[in-house]
Coordinates of C-alpha atoms and ligand atoms in Angstrom, one line a residue:
M1 CA 137.9 144.2 108.3
S2 CA 135.4 141.3 108.7
F3 CA 131.5 141.8 108.3
R4 CA 129.6 141.3 111.4
I5 CA 126.2 139.6 110.5
A6 CA 124.0 137.8 112.7
V7 CA 122.1 134.9 111.9
G8 CA 119.0 133.3 113.4
G9 CA 115.3 132.4 112.5
I10 CA 112.4 130.4 113.0
H11 CA 111.1 127.6 110.5
T12 CA 108.2 125.8 110.5
E13 CA 104.8 125.1 108.7
C14 CA 101.5 125.3 110.4
S15 CA 97.8 123.7 109.3
T16 CA 95.4 126.3 110.8
S17 CA 92.8 123.2 110.4
S18 CA 95.0 121.1 112.7
P19 CA 93.8 121.3 116.9
V20 CA 97.5 120.3 117.5
L21 CA 99.1 123.0 119.0
M22 CA 102.9 123.0 118.5
K23 CA 104.9 123.4 122.2
T24 CA 108.6 124.5 122.8
E25 CA 109.3 120.9 123.1
D26 CA 108.4 120.2 119.6
F27 CA 111.4 122.9 118.3
R28 CA 114.8 121.7 117.8
V29 CA 116.5 124.9 119.2
W30 CA 120.1 126.1 118.4
R31 CA 121.7 128.7 120.6
G32 CA 124.8 130.6 120.1
D33 CA 127.6 128.2 119.1
E34 CA 125.4 125.3 118.2
L35 CA 124.2 126.9 115.1
L36 CA 127.6 127.7 113.7
Q37 CA 128.5 123.9 114.6
A38 CA 125.5 122.6 112.7
D39 CA 126.0 121.2 109.2
Y40 CA 122.9 123.0 108.1
F41 CA 124.5 126.2 108.5
S42 CA 128.5 125.5 107.9
F43 CA 128.6 127.7 104.6
L44 CA 128.7 130.7 107.5
N45 CA 132.2 129.8 108.2
Q46 CA 134.3 132.0 105.4
S47 CA 136.7 134.3 105.6
G48 CA 135.9 138.2 105.8
V49 CA 132.5 137.5 108.0
E50 CA 131.9 137.1 111.6
A51 CA 128.9 135.3 112.0
L52 CA 126.8 136.2 115.2
P53 CA 124.9 133.3 115.9
L54 CA 121.3 133.8 117.6
L55 CA 118.7 131.4 117.9
H56 CA 117.6 128.9 115.2
A57 CA 114.4 127.0 116.3
R58 CA 112.7 124.6 113.7
A59 CA 109.8 121.8 114.0
V60 CA 108.2 119.1 111.9
P61 CA 105.1 120.8 110.1
G62 CA 101.9 120.8 112.4
G63 CA 99.5 122.7 113.8
P64 CA 99.5 126.6 114.7
I65 CA 102.5 127.1 117.7
S66 CA 101.1 127.9 121.2
W67 CA 101.4 131.6 122.0
A68 CA 103.6 130.8 125.0
A69 CA 106.1 129.0 122.8
Y70 CA 106.4 131.5 120.1
E71 CA 106.9 134.6 122.4
G72 CA 109.5 132.6 124.1
F73 CA 111.2 131.8 121.1
K74 CA 111.0 135.6 120.0
A75 CA 111.9 137.0 123.1
E76 CA 115.0 135.1 123.1
F77 CA 115.9 135.7 119.7
L78 CA 115.8 139.5 119.9
E79 CA 117.4 139.5 123.4
R80 CA 120.5 137.8 121.5
L81 CA 120.3 140.0 118.6
E82 CA 120.3 143.2 120.8
E83 CA 123.4 141.6 122.5
S84 CA 125.0 141.3 119.0
L85 CA 124.6 144.8 117.9
P86 CA 126.4 146.8 116.2
I87 CA 126.0 144.3 113.2
D88 CA 126.8 144.8 109.4
G89 CA 123.7 142.7 108.5
L90 CA 121.2 140.1 109.4
Y91 CA 120.3 136.8 108.0
L92 CA 117.2 135.2 108.6
A93 CA 116.8 131.0 107.9
M94 CA 112.7 130.9 107.7
H95 CA 110.1 128.5 106.1
G96 CA 107.5 131.2 105.8
A97 CA 104.2 129.0 106.7
M98 CA 104.2 129.7 110.5
N99 CA 101.0 130.7 112.2
V100 CA 100.7 131.4 116.0
E101 CA 97.6 131.0 117.8
G102 CA 95.7 134.2 117.8
M103 CA 98.2 136.0 115.4
D104 CA 97.9 136.6 111.6
D105 CA 101.2 136.9 109.7
A106 CA 103.6 135.3 112.2
E107 CA 106.6 135.7 110.0
G108 CA 105.7 139.4 109.5
D109 CA 105.8 139.7 113.4
W110 CA 109.2 138.4 114.0
I111 CA 110.8 140.2 111.3
S112 CA 109.2 143.5 112.3
A113 CA 110.3 143.0 115.5
A114 CA 114.3 142.3 114.4
R115 CA 113.8 145.5 112.0
A116 CA 112.8 147.5 114.7
L117 CA 115.7 146.5 116.8
V118 CA 118.4 146.7 114.0
G119 CA 117.2 150.2 113.0
P120 CA 116.3 151.0 109.3
D121 CA 119.8 150.9 107.6
C122 CA 120.7 147.4 108.4
P123 CA 120.5 145.1 105.6
I124 CA 118.2 141.8 106.2
A125 CA 118.0 138.9 103.9
A126 CA 115.5 135.8 104.4
S127 CA 115.6 132.8 102.9
Y128 CA 112.3 130.8 102.7
D129 CA 110.5 127.7 101.4
L130 CA 108.6 127.9 98.2
H131 CA 105.7 126.9 100.6
G132 CA 105.9 130.0 102.7
N133 CA 103.0 132.8 102.7
V134 CA 104.5 136.3 102.0
S135 CA 102.9 139.6 103.1
K136 CA 103.6 143.1 102.1
R137 CA 104.5 143.5 105.8
I138 CA 107.3 140.9 105.4
V139 CA 108.5 142.7 102.2
D140 CA 108.6 146.0 103.5
Q141 CA 111.3 145.1 105.8
L142 CA 113.6 143.2 103.5
D143 CA 116.4 143.9 101.5
I144 CA 117.0 140.4 100.1
F145 CA 114.9 137.0 99.7
A146 CA 115.8 134.1 98.1
A147 CA 113.3 130.9 98.3
Y148 CA 114.0 127.3 97.1
R149 CA 113.1 126.4 93.6
T150 CA 112.6 122.6 94.0
A151 CA 109.5 120.6 95.6
P152 CA 110.3 118.4 97.1
H153 CA 113.2 120.5 98.2
I154 CA 116.4 119.4 97.1
D155 CA 117.9 123.0 97.0
V156 CA 117.6 123.8 100.6
R157 CA 121.3 125.0 100.9
E158 CA 121.9 126.4 97.5
T159 CA 118.9 128.5 98.7
M160 CA 120.6 129.7 101.5
V161 CA 123.6 130.4 100.0
R162 CA 122.2 132.6 97.4
A163 CA 120.3 134.6 100.3
W164 CA 123.8 134.8 102.4
A165 CA 125.8 135.7 99.2
M166 CA 123.5 138.7 98.4
L167 CA 124.1 140.1 101.7
L168 CA 127.8 139.8 101.4
R169 CA 127.6 141.1 97.8
M170 CA 125.6 144.1 99.1
L171 CA 128.4 144.7 101.9
E172 CA 131.4 144.2 99.8
T173 CA 129.8 146.4 96.7
G174 CA 128.1 148.8 98.3
E175 CA 125.1 147.9 96.0
R176 CA 121.7 148.3 97.6
P177 CA 119.1 145.7 96.7
G178 CA 115.6 146.2 97.2
V179 CA 112.5 143.5 97.0
V180 CA 109.7 143.6 94.9
F181 CA 106.3 141.7 95.6
A182 CA 103.5 140.6 93.1
P183 CA 100.7 138.5 94.9
I184 CA 98.8 135.9 92.9
P185 CA 95.6 134.9 93.7
L186 CA 96.0 131.3 93.2
L187 CA 96.6 128.6 96.2
L188 CA 97.4 125.0 95.0
P189 CA 98.9 122.3 97.0
G190 CA 102.3 121.3 96.8
E191 CA 101.3 117.7 95.9
R192 CA 100.0 119.7 92.4
T193 CA 102.8 122.0 91.9
S194 CA 105.8 119.8 92.3
T195 CA 108.7 120.9 90.4
E196 CA 109.2 117.7 89.0
D197 CA 106.1 118.0 86.9
E198 CA 104.9 120.3 84.3
P199 CA 103.6 122.9 84.0
T200 CA 105.4 123.8 87.4
K201 CA 109.0 122.5 86.1
G202 CA 108.7 124.8 83.0
L203 CA 107.9 127.8 85.3
Y204 CA 110.7 127.2 87.6
D205 CA 113.5 126.4 84.9
L206 CA 112.9 130.0 84.0
L207 CA 113.9 131.7 87.1
P208 CA 117.6 131.5 86.8
T209 CA 117.1 133.1 83.5
Y210 CA 115.4 136.1 85.2
D211 CA 118.6 136.0 87.9
R212 CA 120.9 136.8 84.7
E213 CA 119.1 140.2 83.7
P214 CA 121.0 143.3 84.5
G215 CA 119.8 144.4 87.7
I216 CA 118.4 141.5 89.0
W217 CA 119.6 139.3 91.6
D218 CA 116.9 136.4 92.3
A219 CA 113.5 135.7 91.2
N220 CA 111.0 134.0 93.1
L221 CA 107.7 131.9 92.7
M222 CA 105.9 131.4 95.7
I223 CA 103.8 128.7 95.5
G224 CA 102.4 129.4 99.3
Y225 CA 100.6 127.2 101.6
V226 CA 97.4 126.4 101.3
W227 CA 96.1 125.0 104.4
A228 CA 96.7 127.9 106.4
D229 CA 93.3 130.0 106.4
E230 CA 94.6 133.5 107.0
P231 CA 94.6 137.2 104.8
R232 CA 97.7 136.5 103.8
A233 CA 97.8 133.2 102.1
T234 CA 98.5 133.3 98.3
A235 CA 101.0 132.4 96.2
C236 CA 103.3 135.4 94.7
A237 CA 106.5 136.6 92.8
V238 CA 109.2 138.0 94.9
V239 CA 112.0 139.5 93.3
T240 CA 115.4 140.7 95.1
G241 CA 117.5 143.7 92.5
T242 CA 119.0 146.9 92.2
D243 CA 116.8 147.9 89.3
R244 CA 113.3 148.5 90.2
L245 CA 111.6 149.0 87.0
A246 CA 113.4 145.4 85.9
A247 CA 112.3 144.0 89.0
I248 CA 108.6 145.0 88.8
R249 CA 108.1 143.9 85.4
V250 CA 109.9 140.2 86.2
A251 CA 107.6 140.1 88.8
Q252 CA 104.6 140.6 86.8
E253 CA 106.1 138.1 84.1
I254 CA 106.4 135.4 87.0
A255 CA 103.4 136.1 88.4
D256 CA 101.1 136.2 85.0
S257 CA 102.7 132.8 83.6
Y258 CA 101.7 131.2 87.1
W259 CA 98.2 132.5 86.6
H260 CA 98.0 131.6 82.9
A261 CA 98.9 128.1 83.9
R262 CA 96.2 127.6 86.9
S263 CA 94.0 125.1 84.9
E264 CA 96.8 123.0 84.4
F265 CA 98.2 121.9 87.5
R266 CA 97.8 117.9 88.4
F267 CA 98.7 115.1 90.8
G268 CA 102.2 113.7 89.8
P269 CA 101.5 110.2 90.8
V270 CA 98.4 108.0 89.9
T271 CA 96.0 109.5 92.8
G272 CA 92.6 108.6 93.8
P273 CA 90.3 107.6 96.8
L274 CA 92.1 105.5 99.2
E275 CA 89.6 102.2 98.1
E276 CA 90.7 102.8 94.5
M277 CA 94.2 103.0 95.0
L278 CA 94.2 99.7 97.2
D279 CA 92.4 98.0 94.4
V280 CA 95.7 99.0 92.0
A281 CA 98.2 97.9 95.0
A282 CA 96.5 94.7 95.1
R283 CA 96.7 93.9 91.7
A284 CA 100.0 95.1 91.5
T285 CA 103.1 92.6 90.6
T286 CA 106.1 94.9 91.4
R287 CA 107.4 96.0 94.6
P288 CA 107.5 98.0 96.4
V289 CA 104.2 99.7 95.9
I290 CA 104.5 103.2 98.1
L291 CA 101.0 104.3 99.0
A292 CA 101.0 108.1 100.3
D293 CA 98.5 108.5 103.0
S294 CA 98.2 112.4 101.7
G295 CA 95.7 113.8 104.3
D296 CA 97.8 112.7 107.2
N297 CA 101.2 114.0 106.0
P298 CA 103.1 115.5 109.2
T299 CA 105.7 116.8 106.7
G300 CA 102.7 119.1 105.1
G301 CA 101.4 120.1 108.6
G302 CA 99.0 116.7 109.1
V303 CA 98.8 115.5 112.8
G304 CA 100.2 111.9 111.8
D305 CA 98.1 109.8 114.2
R306 CA 95.4 108.4 111.5
A307 CA 94.6 104.9 111.3
D308 CA 92.4 105.2 108.1
V309 CA 94.9 103.3 106.2
L310 CA 95.5 100.6 108.6
N311 CA 91.5 100.0 109.0
A312 CA 91.1 99.7 105.4
L313 CA 94.0 97.2 105.2
I314 CA 92.6 95.4 108.2
A315 CA 89.0 95.2 106.7
R316 CA 90.6 93.9 103.5
G317 CA 92.5 90.9 105.3
W318 CA 95.6 92.3 103.6
G319 CA 98.6 90.3 103.3
E320 CA 102.1 91.8 103.5
A321 CA 102.6 95.6 104.2
V322 CA 104.6 97.9 106.2
I323 CA 103.0 101.1 107.7
G324 CA 105.3 103.9 108.5
G325 CA 104.2 105.1 110.6
I326 CA 101.2 106.1 113.1
T327 CA 102.3 108.5 116.1
D328 CA 100.7 107.0 119.1
P329 CA 102.7 107.8 122.4
V330 CA 100.5 105.8 124.6
A331 CA 100.3 102.6 122.4
V332 CA 104.2 103.0 122.3
E333 CA 104.3 102.8 125.9
Q334 CA 102.2 100.0 126.1
C335 CA 104.7 98.4 123.8
F336 CA 107.3 98.9 125.9
A337 CA 105.6 97.7 129.0
A338 CA 104.7 94.7 127.5
G339 CA 107.8 93.7 126.0
A340 CA 109.5 92.4 122.5
G341 CA 107.5 89.2 121.4
A342 CA 104.6 90.2 123.8
E343 CA 101.0 90.1 122.1
L344 CA 98.7 92.7 123.3
S345 CA 95.4 94.2 122.3
L346 CA 96.1 97.9 121.0
R347 CA 93.8 100.8 120.3
I348 CA 96.1 102.7 117.5
G349 CA 95.9 106.2 116.3
G350 CA 93.5 108.9 117.1
G351 CA 95.4 110.2 120.3
L352 CA 96.3 113.6 119.4
D353 CA 93.6 114.6 117.2
P354 CA 90.1 113.6 118.4
A355 CA 88.8 113.2 115.1
S356 CA 91.6 111.0 114.0
P357 CA 90.2 107.4 113.4
F358 CA 91.8 104.7 115.4
A359 CA 92.3 101.0 114.8
E360 CA 91.5 98.1 117.5
A361 CA 93.7 95.0 116.8
T362 CA 95.4 92.0 118.7
A363 CA 99.3 93.3 117.8
K364 CA 102.6 91.4 118.7
V365 CA 105.7 93.8 119.7
V366 CA 108.3 92.9 117.2
T367 CA 110.9 95.6 117.9
L368 CA 111.3 98.2 120.4
D369 CA 113.7 101.2 119.6
A370 CA 114.3 103.5 123.1
G371 CA 116.3 106.3 121.0
S372 CA 118.1 108.6 122.9
L373 CA 115.0 110.4 124.4
P374 CA 111.3 108.9 125.8
A375 CA 110.2 111.0 122.7
E376 CA 112.3 109.4 120.0
R377 CA 110.8 105.9 121.2
Q378 CA 109.3 103.5 118.4
A379 CA 107.9 100.3 118.5
V380 CA 107.0 98.1 115.7
V381 CA 104.5 95.7 115.9
A382 CA 102.7 93.0 113.7
I383 CA 99.0 92.8 113.2
G384 CA 99.1 89.7 110.7
D385 CA 101.2 90.3 108.2
I386 CA 100.9 94.0 108.4
I387 CA 103.7 95.8 110.1
V388 CA 103.0 98.8 111.8
I389 CA 105.5 101.5 112.8
L390 CA 104.0 103.1 116.1
A391 CA 106.0 106.4 116.9
A392 CA 105.9 108.6 120.6
R393 CA 106.0 111.8 118.5
R394 CA 105.2 113.5 115.4
R395 CA 107.4 112.5 112.7
P396 CA 107.9 111.6 109.0
Y397 CA 109.4 108.1 107.8
H398 CA 110.8 109.7 104.6
N399 CA 114.2 108.4 104.8
I400 CA 115.6 104.8 103.9
S401 CA 117.2 104.9 107.2
D402 CA 114.2 105.2 109.2
F403 CA 113.1 101.6 108.2
T404 CA 116.5 100.1 108.2
R405 CA 117.0 101.4 111.6
L406 CA 114.2 99.1 112.5
G407 CA 115.3 96.2 110.8
I408 CA 112.9 97.1 107.6
D409 CA 114.2 96.9 103.8
P410 CA 111.5 99.1 102.1
Q411 CA 112.6 97.5 98.8
A412 CA 111.4 94.4 99.5
V413 CA 107.9 95.5 101.2
P414 CA 105.1 94.3 98.4
L415 CA 103.4 97.3 99.9
L416 CA 104.9 100.4 102.0
V417 CA 102.5 103.0 103.3
V418 CA 103.8 106.5 104.3
K419 CA 102.2 109.4 105.4
S420 CA 103.6 111.8 102.7
G421 CA 102.5 113.9 99.8
Y422 CA 104.6 114.0 97.0
L423 CA 107.2 111.0 98.3
S424 CA 110.6 112.2 99.7
P425 CA 113.7 112.1 97.1
E426 CA 115.0 109.1 99.0
L427 CA 111.5 107.2 98.4
S428 CA 110.7 108.5 95.2
P429 CA 113.2 106.5 93.2
I430 CA 112.6 103.1 94.8
A431 CA 108.9 103.3 94.2
N432 CA 107.5 100.6 91.7
P433 CA 104.6 102.4 91.6
N434 CA 103.8 105.3 93.5
L435 CA 100.0 105.7 94.3
M436 CA 98.9 108.8 96.4
A437 CA 95.4 108.3 98.0
L438 CA 93.2 111.2 98.8
T439 CA 92.8 110.6 102.7
D440 CA 91.2 112.6 105.0
G441 CA 93.4 114.6 107.4
V442 CA 94.0 118.2 108.6
I443 CA 96.0 118.8 105.2
N444 CA 93.2 117.2 103.0
Q445 CA 93.8 117.5 99.1
D446 CA 90.3 118.6 98.2
I447 CA 90.8 122.1 98.4
E448 CA 87.8 123.4 96.9
A449 CA 85.8 121.7 99.6
M450 CA 88.0 123.4 102.3
K451 CA 86.5 125.9 104.9
S452 CA 88.0 129.3 103.4
T453 CA 86.7 132.1 105.5
R454 CA 89.9 134.2 106.4
R455 CA 91.5 133.9 102.8
V456 CA 91.1 137.0 101.2
Q457 CA 88.7 136.0 98.2
P458 CA 88.8 135.7 95.2
I459 CA 91.4 132.9 95.4
Y460 CA 91.6 130.3 92.7
P461 CA 90.2 127.5 92.9
F462 CA 88.0 128.6 95.8
V463 CA 86.7 131.1 93.0
K464 CA 87.2 130.2 89.4
D465 CA 85.6 132.9 87.3
F466 CA 87.4 136.3 88.0
S467 CA 90.4 138.0 86.1
Y468 CA 93.7 138.9 87.5
T469 CA 96.4 141.3 86.1
A470 CA 99.7 140.9 87.9
S471 CA 100.5 143.9 89.7
A472 CA 104.1 144.5 91.6
R473 CA 105.0 146.5 93.8
P474 CA 108.2 147.6 95.6
S475 CA 108.8 147.2 99.1
A476 CA 108.4 150.4 101.3
R477 CA 112.1 150.5 102.1
W478 CA 112.8 150.5 98.2
S479 CA 110.0 153.1 97.1
D480 CA 111.1 156.2 98.6
D481 CA 114.5 156.8 97.1
Ligands
ZN1 ZN1 107.7 123.3 101.5

């Protein structure tokens, strides 16, 4: 006998400060067999299981999702789920920090709709990014939960496999796990809670120890997503297990340990205002100095169209540098129209978010990359010795190949500017050194100065002086048996 397990989900992260709504075309969508053929889901192919692929949609983090785009994906997902019935289980591969215009707790909406369709007896497992925001409504629908334990995220696949393996264990053994949830009134940016730095590292190192306790299957600490001004935004502990009291105790221990460390979280790299960081970069004798433009990081929900750093470099008459990259579809089109080698006056940046600063300069088109779609077009331009990569769509430049594809060797550049928070696993090892500039943008690191009208207060560090004792509750599904 093989188990019929349906698989799908929606995966993105949305800053409610961004005015740039995500639309349908911003998502990479796998439907049906495309999902099974994706390397991302290759662990689904195993004997004894019939994986039933639904729909999986994923977008680079950004602003809220348009209502129409969300409703379109949800309707298609539910239609495919209904067609897949009867099933033995459902696995959802989520991020957890999605925001839909006009809606709170979008994952709660998605997961509740799935639960309503599959009925109360069907096990549902979800995997999450540790930057997701969990709610009681979400937990109440789930039997199994697992989240990343690394940031930068180098355990994406392992996490998905943890959730999947727990679902199979449940089906094979007949054990009935449940989920326990302990909210923590603490919201910090990922840049101050990298698992490569203390005290976060030590807290996450303990999680596998909890997994080995009797009756505990999977212990999780969720950092949450601070740039979502909505009621559910908090950190939390979420524990999957079969021993309810043990799961409650472990969730409370994890929650208390995070709370007690609250004043100790720091930025990992040398961090400061942009001008101060450029002073440090100017004195550096090593290369590449990698400067993270943190307020405009697209992988954290930033718009990616700001020219703050470009303007600062032009103003300083900077020498050799590479900026990877600035999203500006109009400037890219102008470069393609002018052709490689042409000189033109360009306005760069500020094309997506009217609040984003732009730069004006005479630029020479160095390289044009047509990609396979118009949205993938890139243009490399030179403004004096400053090389700027322009992208037609919002995207990060966090991999070595993003640069080498365009003929740029990131290791050879004296100053490499990327729109990033903590550096990616590929850029981090070559940074010599890494500097992080506290630049403006919709994911500004100045948390305490951020508008907070809808987060349920008190939350540290918006409010500093209050007491908290962890209190974990089992999901509604696990409360009444
Ligand atoms: Zn994340």
